[in-house]
Coordinates of C-alpha atoms and ligand atoms in Angstrom, one line a residue:
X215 CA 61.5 108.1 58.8
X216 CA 59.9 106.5 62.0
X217 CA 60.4 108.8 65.1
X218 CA 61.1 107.9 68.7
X219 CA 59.2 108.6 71.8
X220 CA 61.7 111.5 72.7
X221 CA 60.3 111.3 75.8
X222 CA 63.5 109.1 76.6
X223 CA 65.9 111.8 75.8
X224 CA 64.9 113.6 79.2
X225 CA 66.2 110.6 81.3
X226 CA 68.9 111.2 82.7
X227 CA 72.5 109.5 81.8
X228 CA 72.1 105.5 82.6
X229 CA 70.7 104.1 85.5
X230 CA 71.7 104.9 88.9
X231 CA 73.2 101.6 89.4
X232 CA 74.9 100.5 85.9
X233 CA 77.1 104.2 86.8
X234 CA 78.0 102.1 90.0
X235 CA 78.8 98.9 88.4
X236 CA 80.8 100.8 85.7
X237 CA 82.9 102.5 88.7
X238 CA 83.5 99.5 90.5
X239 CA 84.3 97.5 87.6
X240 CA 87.3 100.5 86.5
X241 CA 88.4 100.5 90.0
X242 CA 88.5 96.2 90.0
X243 CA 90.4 96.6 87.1
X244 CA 93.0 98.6 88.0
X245 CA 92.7 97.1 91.8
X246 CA 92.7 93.1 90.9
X247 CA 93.9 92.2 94.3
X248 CA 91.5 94.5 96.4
X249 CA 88.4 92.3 97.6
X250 CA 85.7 94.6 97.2
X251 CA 82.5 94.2 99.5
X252 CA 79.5 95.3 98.0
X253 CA 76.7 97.2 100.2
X254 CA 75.5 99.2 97.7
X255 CA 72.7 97.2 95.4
X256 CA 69.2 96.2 97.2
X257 CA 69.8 92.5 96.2
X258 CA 69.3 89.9 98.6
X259 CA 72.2 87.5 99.3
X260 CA 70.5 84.7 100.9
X261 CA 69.0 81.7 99.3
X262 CA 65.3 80.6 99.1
X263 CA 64.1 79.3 102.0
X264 CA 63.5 75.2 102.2
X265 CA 60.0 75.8 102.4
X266 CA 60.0 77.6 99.2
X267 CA 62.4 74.9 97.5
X268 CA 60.2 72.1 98.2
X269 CA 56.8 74.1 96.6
X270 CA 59.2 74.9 93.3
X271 CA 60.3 71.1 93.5
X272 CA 56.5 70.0 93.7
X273 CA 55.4 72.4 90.9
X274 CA 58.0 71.4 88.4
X275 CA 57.6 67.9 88.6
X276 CA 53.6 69.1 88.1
X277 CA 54.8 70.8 84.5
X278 CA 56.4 67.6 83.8
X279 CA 53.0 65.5 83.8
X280 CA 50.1 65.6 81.7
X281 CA 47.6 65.3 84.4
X282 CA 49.1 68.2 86.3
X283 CA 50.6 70.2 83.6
X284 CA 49.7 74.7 83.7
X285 CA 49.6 76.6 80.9
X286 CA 49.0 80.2 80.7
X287 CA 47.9 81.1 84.2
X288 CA 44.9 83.2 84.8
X289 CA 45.7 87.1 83.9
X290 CA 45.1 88.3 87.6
X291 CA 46.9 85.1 89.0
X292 CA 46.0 81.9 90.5
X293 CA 43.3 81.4 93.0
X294 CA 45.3 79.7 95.4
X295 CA 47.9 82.6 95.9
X296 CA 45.3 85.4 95.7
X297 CA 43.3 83.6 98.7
X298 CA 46.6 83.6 100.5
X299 CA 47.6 87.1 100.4
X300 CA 44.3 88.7 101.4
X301 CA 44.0 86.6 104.5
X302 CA 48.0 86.7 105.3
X303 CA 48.5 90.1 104.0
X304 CA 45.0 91.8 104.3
X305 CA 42.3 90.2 106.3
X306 CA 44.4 89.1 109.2
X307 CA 45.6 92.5 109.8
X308 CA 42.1 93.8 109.8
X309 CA 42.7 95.7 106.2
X310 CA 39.1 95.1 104.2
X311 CA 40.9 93.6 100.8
X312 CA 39.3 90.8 98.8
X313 CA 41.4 88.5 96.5
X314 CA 39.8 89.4 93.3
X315 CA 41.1 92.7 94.2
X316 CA 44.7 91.4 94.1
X317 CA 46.6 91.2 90.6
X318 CA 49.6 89.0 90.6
X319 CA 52.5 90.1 89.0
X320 CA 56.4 89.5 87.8
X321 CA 57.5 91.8 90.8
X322 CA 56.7 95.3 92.2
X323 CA 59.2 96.6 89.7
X324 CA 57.5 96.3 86.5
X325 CA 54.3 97.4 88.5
X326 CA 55.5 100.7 89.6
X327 CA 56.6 101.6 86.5
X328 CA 53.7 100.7 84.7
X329 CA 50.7 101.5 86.9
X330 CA 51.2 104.9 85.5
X331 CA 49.8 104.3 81.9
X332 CA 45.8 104.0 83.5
X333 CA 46.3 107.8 84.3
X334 CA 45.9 110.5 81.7
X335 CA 49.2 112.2 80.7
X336 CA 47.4 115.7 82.6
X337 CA 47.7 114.2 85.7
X338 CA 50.5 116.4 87.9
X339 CA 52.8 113.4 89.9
X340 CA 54.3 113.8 93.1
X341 CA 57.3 112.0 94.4
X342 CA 59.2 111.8 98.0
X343 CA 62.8 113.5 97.3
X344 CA 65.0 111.3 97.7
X345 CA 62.8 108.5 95.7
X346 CA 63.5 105.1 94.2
X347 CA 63.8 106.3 90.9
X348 CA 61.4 104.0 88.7
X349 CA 58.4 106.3 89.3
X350 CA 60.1 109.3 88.3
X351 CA 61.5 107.8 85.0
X352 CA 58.2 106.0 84.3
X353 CA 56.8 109.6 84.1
X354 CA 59.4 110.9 82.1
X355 CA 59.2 107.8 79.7
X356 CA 55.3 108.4 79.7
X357 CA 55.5 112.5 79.1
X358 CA 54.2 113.2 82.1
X359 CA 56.9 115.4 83.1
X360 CA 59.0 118.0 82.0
X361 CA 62.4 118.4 80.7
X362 CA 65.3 117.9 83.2
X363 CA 66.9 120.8 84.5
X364 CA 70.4 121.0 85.3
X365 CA 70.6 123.7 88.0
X366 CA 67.9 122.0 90.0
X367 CA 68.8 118.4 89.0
X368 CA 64.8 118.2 88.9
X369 CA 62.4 117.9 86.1
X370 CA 59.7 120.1 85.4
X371 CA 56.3 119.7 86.2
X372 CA 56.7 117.2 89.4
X373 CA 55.8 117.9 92.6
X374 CA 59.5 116.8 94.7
X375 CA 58.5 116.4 98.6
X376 CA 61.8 117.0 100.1
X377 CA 62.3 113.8 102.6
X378 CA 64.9 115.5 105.2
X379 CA 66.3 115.3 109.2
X380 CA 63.7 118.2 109.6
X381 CA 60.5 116.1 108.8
X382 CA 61.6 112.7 110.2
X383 CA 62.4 111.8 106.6
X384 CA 58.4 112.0 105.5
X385 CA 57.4 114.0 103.2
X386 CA 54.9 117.2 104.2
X387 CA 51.6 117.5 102.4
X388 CA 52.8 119.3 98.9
X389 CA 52.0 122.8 98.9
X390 CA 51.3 122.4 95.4
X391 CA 48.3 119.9 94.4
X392 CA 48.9 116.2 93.0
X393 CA 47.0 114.3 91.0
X394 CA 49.0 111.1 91.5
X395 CA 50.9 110.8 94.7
X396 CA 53.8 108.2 95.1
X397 CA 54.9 107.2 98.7
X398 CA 56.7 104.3 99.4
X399 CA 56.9 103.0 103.2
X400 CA 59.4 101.2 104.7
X401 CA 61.2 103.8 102.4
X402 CA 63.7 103.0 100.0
X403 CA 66.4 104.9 99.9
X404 CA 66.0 106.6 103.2
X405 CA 65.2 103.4 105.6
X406 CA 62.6 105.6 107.5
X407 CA 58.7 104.6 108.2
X408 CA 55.7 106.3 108.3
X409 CA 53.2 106.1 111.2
X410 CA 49.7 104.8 111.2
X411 CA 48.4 108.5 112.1
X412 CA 51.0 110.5 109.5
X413 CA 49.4 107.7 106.6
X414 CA 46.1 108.5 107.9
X415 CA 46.5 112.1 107.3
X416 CA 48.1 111.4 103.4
X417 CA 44.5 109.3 102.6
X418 CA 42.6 111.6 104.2
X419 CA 44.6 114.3 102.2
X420 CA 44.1 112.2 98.8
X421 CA 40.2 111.6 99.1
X422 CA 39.6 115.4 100.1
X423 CA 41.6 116.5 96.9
X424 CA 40.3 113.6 94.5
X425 CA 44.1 112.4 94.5
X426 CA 45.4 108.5 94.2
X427 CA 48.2 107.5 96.4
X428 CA 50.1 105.0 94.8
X429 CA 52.0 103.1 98.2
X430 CA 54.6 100.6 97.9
X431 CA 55.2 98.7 100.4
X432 CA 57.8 96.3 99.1
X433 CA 59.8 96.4 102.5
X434 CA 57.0 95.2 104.4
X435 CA 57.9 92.6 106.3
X436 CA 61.0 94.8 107.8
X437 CA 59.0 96.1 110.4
X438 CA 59.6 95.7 113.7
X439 CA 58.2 98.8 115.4
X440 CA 54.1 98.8 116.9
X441 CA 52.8 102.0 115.3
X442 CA 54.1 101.5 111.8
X443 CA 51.2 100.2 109.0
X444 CA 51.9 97.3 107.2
X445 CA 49.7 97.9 104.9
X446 CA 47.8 101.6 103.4
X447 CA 44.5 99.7 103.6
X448 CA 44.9 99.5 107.5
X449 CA 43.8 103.1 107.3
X450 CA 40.2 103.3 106.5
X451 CA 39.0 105.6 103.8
X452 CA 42.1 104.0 101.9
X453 CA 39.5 102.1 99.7
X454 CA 39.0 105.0 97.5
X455 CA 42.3 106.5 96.9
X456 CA 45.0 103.7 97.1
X457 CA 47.2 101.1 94.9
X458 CA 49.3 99.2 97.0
X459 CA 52.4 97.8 95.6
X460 CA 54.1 94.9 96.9
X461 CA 56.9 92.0 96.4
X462 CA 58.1 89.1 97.5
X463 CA 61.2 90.1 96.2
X464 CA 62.6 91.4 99.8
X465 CA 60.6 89.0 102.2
X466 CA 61.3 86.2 100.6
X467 CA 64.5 86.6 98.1
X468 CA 62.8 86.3 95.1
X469 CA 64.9 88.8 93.4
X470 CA 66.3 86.8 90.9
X471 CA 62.7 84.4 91.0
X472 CA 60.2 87.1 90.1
X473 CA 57.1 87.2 92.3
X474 CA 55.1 90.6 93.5
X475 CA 51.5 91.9 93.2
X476 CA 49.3 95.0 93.0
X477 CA 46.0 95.6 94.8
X478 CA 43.5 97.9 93.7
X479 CA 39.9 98.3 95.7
X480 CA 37.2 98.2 94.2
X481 CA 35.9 101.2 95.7
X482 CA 38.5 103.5 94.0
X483 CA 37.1 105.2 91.1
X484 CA 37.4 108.0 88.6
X485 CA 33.7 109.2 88.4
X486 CA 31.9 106.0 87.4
X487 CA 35.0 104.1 86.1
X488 CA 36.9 101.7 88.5
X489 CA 40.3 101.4 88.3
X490 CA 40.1 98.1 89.2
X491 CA 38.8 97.7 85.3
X492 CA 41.3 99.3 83.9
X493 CA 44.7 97.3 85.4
X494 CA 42.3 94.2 84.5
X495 CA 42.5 95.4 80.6
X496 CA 45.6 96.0 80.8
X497 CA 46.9 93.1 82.7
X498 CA 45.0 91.1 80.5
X499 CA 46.4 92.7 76.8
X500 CA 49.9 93.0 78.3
X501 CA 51.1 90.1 80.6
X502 CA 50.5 86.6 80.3
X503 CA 50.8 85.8 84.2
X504 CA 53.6 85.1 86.6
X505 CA 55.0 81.6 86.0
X506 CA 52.7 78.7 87.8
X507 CA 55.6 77.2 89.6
X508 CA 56.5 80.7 90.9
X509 CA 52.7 81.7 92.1
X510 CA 53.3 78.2 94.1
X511 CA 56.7 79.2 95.6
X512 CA 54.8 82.6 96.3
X513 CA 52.0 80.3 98.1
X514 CA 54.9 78.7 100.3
X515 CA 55.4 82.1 102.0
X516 CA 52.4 82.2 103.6
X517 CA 52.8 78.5 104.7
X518 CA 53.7 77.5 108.5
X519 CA 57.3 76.9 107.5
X520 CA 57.7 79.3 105.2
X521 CA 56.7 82.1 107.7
X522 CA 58.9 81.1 110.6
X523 CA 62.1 80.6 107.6
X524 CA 61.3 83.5 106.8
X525 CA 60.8 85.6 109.6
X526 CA 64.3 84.2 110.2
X527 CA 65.5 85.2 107.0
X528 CA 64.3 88.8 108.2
X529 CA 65.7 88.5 111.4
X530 CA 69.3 88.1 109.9
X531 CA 69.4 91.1 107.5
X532 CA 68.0 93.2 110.3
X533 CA 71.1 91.7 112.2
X534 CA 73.4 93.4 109.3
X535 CA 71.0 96.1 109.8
X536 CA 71.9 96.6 113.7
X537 CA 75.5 96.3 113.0
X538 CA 76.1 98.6 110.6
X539 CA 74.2 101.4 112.8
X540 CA 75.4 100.5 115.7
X541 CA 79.4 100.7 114.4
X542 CA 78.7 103.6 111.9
X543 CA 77.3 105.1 115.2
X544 CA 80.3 104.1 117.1
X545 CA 82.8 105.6 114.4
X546 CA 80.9 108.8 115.0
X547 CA 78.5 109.0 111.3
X548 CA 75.0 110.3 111.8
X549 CA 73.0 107.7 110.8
X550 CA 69.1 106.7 109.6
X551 CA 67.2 104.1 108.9
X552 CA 67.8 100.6 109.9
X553 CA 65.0 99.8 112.1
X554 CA 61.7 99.1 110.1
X555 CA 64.0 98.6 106.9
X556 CA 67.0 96.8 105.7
X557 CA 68.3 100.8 104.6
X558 CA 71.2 102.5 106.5
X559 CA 70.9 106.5 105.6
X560 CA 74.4 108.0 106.5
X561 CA 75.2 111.9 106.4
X562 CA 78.6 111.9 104.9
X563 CA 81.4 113.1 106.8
X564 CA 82.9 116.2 106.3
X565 CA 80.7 117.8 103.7
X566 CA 81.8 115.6 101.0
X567 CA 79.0 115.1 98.4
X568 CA 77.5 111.7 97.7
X569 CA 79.5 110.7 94.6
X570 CA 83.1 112.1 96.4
X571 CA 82.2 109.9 99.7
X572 CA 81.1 106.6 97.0
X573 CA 84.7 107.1 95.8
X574 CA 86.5 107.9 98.9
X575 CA 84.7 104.6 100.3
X576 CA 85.3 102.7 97.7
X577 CA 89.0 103.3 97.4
X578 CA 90.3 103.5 100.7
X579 CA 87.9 100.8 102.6
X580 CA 87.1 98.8 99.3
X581 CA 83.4 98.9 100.3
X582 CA 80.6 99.8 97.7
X583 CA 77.6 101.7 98.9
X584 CA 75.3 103.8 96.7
X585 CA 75.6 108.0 96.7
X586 CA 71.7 109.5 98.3
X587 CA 72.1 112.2 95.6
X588 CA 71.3 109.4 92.7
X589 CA 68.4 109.5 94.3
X590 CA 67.4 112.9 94.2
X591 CA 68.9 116.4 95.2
X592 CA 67.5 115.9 98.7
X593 CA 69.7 113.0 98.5
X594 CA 72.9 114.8 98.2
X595 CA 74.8 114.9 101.3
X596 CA 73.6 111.1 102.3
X597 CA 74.6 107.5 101.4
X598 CA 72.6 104.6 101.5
X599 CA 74.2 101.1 102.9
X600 CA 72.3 97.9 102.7
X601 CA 71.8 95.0 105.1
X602 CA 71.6 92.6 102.4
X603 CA 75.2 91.3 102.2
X604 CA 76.2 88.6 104.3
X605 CA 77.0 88.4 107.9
X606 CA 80.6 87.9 107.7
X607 CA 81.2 90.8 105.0
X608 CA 78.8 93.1 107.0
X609 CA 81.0 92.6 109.6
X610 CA 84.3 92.9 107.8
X611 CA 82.9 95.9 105.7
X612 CA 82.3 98.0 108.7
X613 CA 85.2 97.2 110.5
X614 CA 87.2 99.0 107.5
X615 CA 84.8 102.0 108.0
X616 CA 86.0 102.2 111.4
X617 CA 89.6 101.9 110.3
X618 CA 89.2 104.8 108.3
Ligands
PLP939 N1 60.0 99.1 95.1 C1 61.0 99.5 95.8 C2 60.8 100.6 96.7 C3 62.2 98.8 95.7 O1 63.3 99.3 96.4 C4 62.4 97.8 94.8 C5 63.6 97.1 94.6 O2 64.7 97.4 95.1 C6 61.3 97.4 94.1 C7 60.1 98.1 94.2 C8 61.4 96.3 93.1 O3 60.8 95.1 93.5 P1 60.7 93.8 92.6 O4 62.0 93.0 92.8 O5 59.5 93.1 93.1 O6 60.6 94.2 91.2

């Protein structure tokens, strides 16, 4: 009888968010003439931007002529989209990153997850606490960790950097040392951001301990405040101990159209062994390339019209952003976030846990948000709201807050 990586039997239960959907599809049911507003799920609501439209329109009438007709696209990704993310995303900002040191990928999703498999199964991980869960289950999918325990809703063998009110929501340098360090700024769930100096101090922290950070920075292009990095590689000595992950998924609403990419420098090696190599094997065994008309859509971005669309696009989610502070602020919650990320973090009131506020939310104001304790036990106690709905329900959903 074949056997099954039984790895997969440590995850826990199903995924954060199908435990949401399953709750607020019972509580439709039941409620068929309650109009539920959803705050809860990091999908963007707004569509592409024109500048985007018209490079997907161009690109598919390409496919649709010999002449100009893509096949497979080159395993790192086109030329033409590479080029445009160094210099928009790297060289421009003064960061030292090349574009053959760019891989292009289906989204910062799949990346996260599977940057893990270039690292031996030894290596000890560290994650912030509360953490986007994909690099924790990764891990646990991989064997990297150890079997979940109930009492400390943790699993073994993983470093857990509480993220708290104490440290500003950043994690302190682990006690304990990593061989794999995940930090993700603009940070999902929490909303919070990391300084240029506090990064400094993490890569300075890696390279002395021979430790890779892996940094996603899907959220970018949320940020609005001066000493906040866009980017690890502003911080120098980050050329031999990052991986920056990043998407177009949040900057440019290509949730649903797939874009992101993965840059690893050159300069960041395991003894004589690059891992630059290694994510090039494996890119190039395992994925066939992000779609050509997509890479072009992704090339839009950086366009004159796509920036200022975009930066508009921005500019109306941080609007959602300001409102639901602002009036959670009013109606007397303490809350985080919200200022370099599209992430409200709320304390919930009255020392209701996570999952008892989701419900009491969802029941008496009809609004869905998503409990901080899926996200880790230093999550319990919170609640994360998004400023990706709309502008009219944004408004509407904290007005029934208020109400309540
Ligand atoms: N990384 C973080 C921190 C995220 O919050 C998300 C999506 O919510 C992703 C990655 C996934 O991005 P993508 O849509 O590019 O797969």
């Amino acid at each position: 009888m074949f056997k099954i990586n039984e790895n997969y039997l440590k995850l826990q239960g199903s995924y954060l968010f199908s435990t949401i959907a399953k709750k607020v599809a019972a509580y439709s049911a039941a409620n068929p003439d309650k109009g539920i507003i959803r705050l809860g799920i990091g999908d963007v609501t707004q569509p592409l931007a024109p500048a985007i439209i018209d490079a997907l329109h161009g690109a598919v009438d390409e496919m649709g002529k010999a002449e100009s007709f893509h096949g497979y696209a080159p395993d790192l990704g086109y030329e033409f989209l590479r080029n445009a993310i160094a210099k928009n995303d790297y060289q421009d900002r003064g960061a030292d990153i090349q574009p053959d040191e760019i891989f292009v990928s289906d989204g910062a999703k799949s990346d996260s997850g599977n940057i893990q498999e270039i690292f031996s199964l030894d290596n000890k991980v560290a994650v912030c606490d509360p953490v986007y869960p994909v690099y924790l289950d990764a891990n646990v999918m991989a064997g990297r960790t150890g079997d979940f325990n109930q009492a400390t809703e943790s699993f073994g063998n993983v470093i857990y950097m509480p993220c708290s009110e104490a440290n500003g929501f950043v994690p302190e340098l682990p006690k304990e040392k990593p061989d794999m360090i995940y930090l993700c700024f603009p940070n999902n769930p929490t909303g919070s951001a990391i300084t240029k100096a506090q990064l400094k101090e993490w890569v300075d922290y890696a390279n002395r301990i021979g430790a890779v950070i892996i940094y996603d920075a899907a959220y970018e292009a949320y940020i609005s405040e001066e000493d906040v990095p866009h980017t690890i590689f502003e911080c120098e000595g980050a050329r031999t101990c990052a991986i920056e992950l990043r998407s177009f998924s949040k900057n440019a609403g290509f949730t649903g159209t797939r874009l992101g990419y993965t840059v690893i420098p050159k300069d960041l090696k395991c003894g004589d062994v690059a891992l630059h190599s290694l994510w090039a094997r494996r890119h190039g065994t395992k994925y066939n390339g992000a779609p050509y008309i997509i890479q072009r859509a992704g090339e839009a971005v950086y366009s004159e019209a796509g920036k200022q669309q975009l930066k508009d696009q921005v500019g109306y989610y941080m609007n959602n952003a300001r409102i639901i502070k602002e009036g959670l602020k009013a109606a007397g919650y303490t809350v985080y976030g919200g200022v370099n990320a599209p992430y409200i973090w709320l304390k919930t009131p009255d020392r209701m846990t996570s999952w008892e506020f989701f419900d009491y939310l969802l029941e008496n104001a009809n609004v869905v948000g998503t409990p901080g304790s899926g996200f880790g036990p230093s999550g319990e106690g919170y609640f994360r709201l998004t400023a990706f709905g709309s502008y009219e329900n944004t408004i509407a959903a904290i007005e029934r807050i208020k109400k309540l």
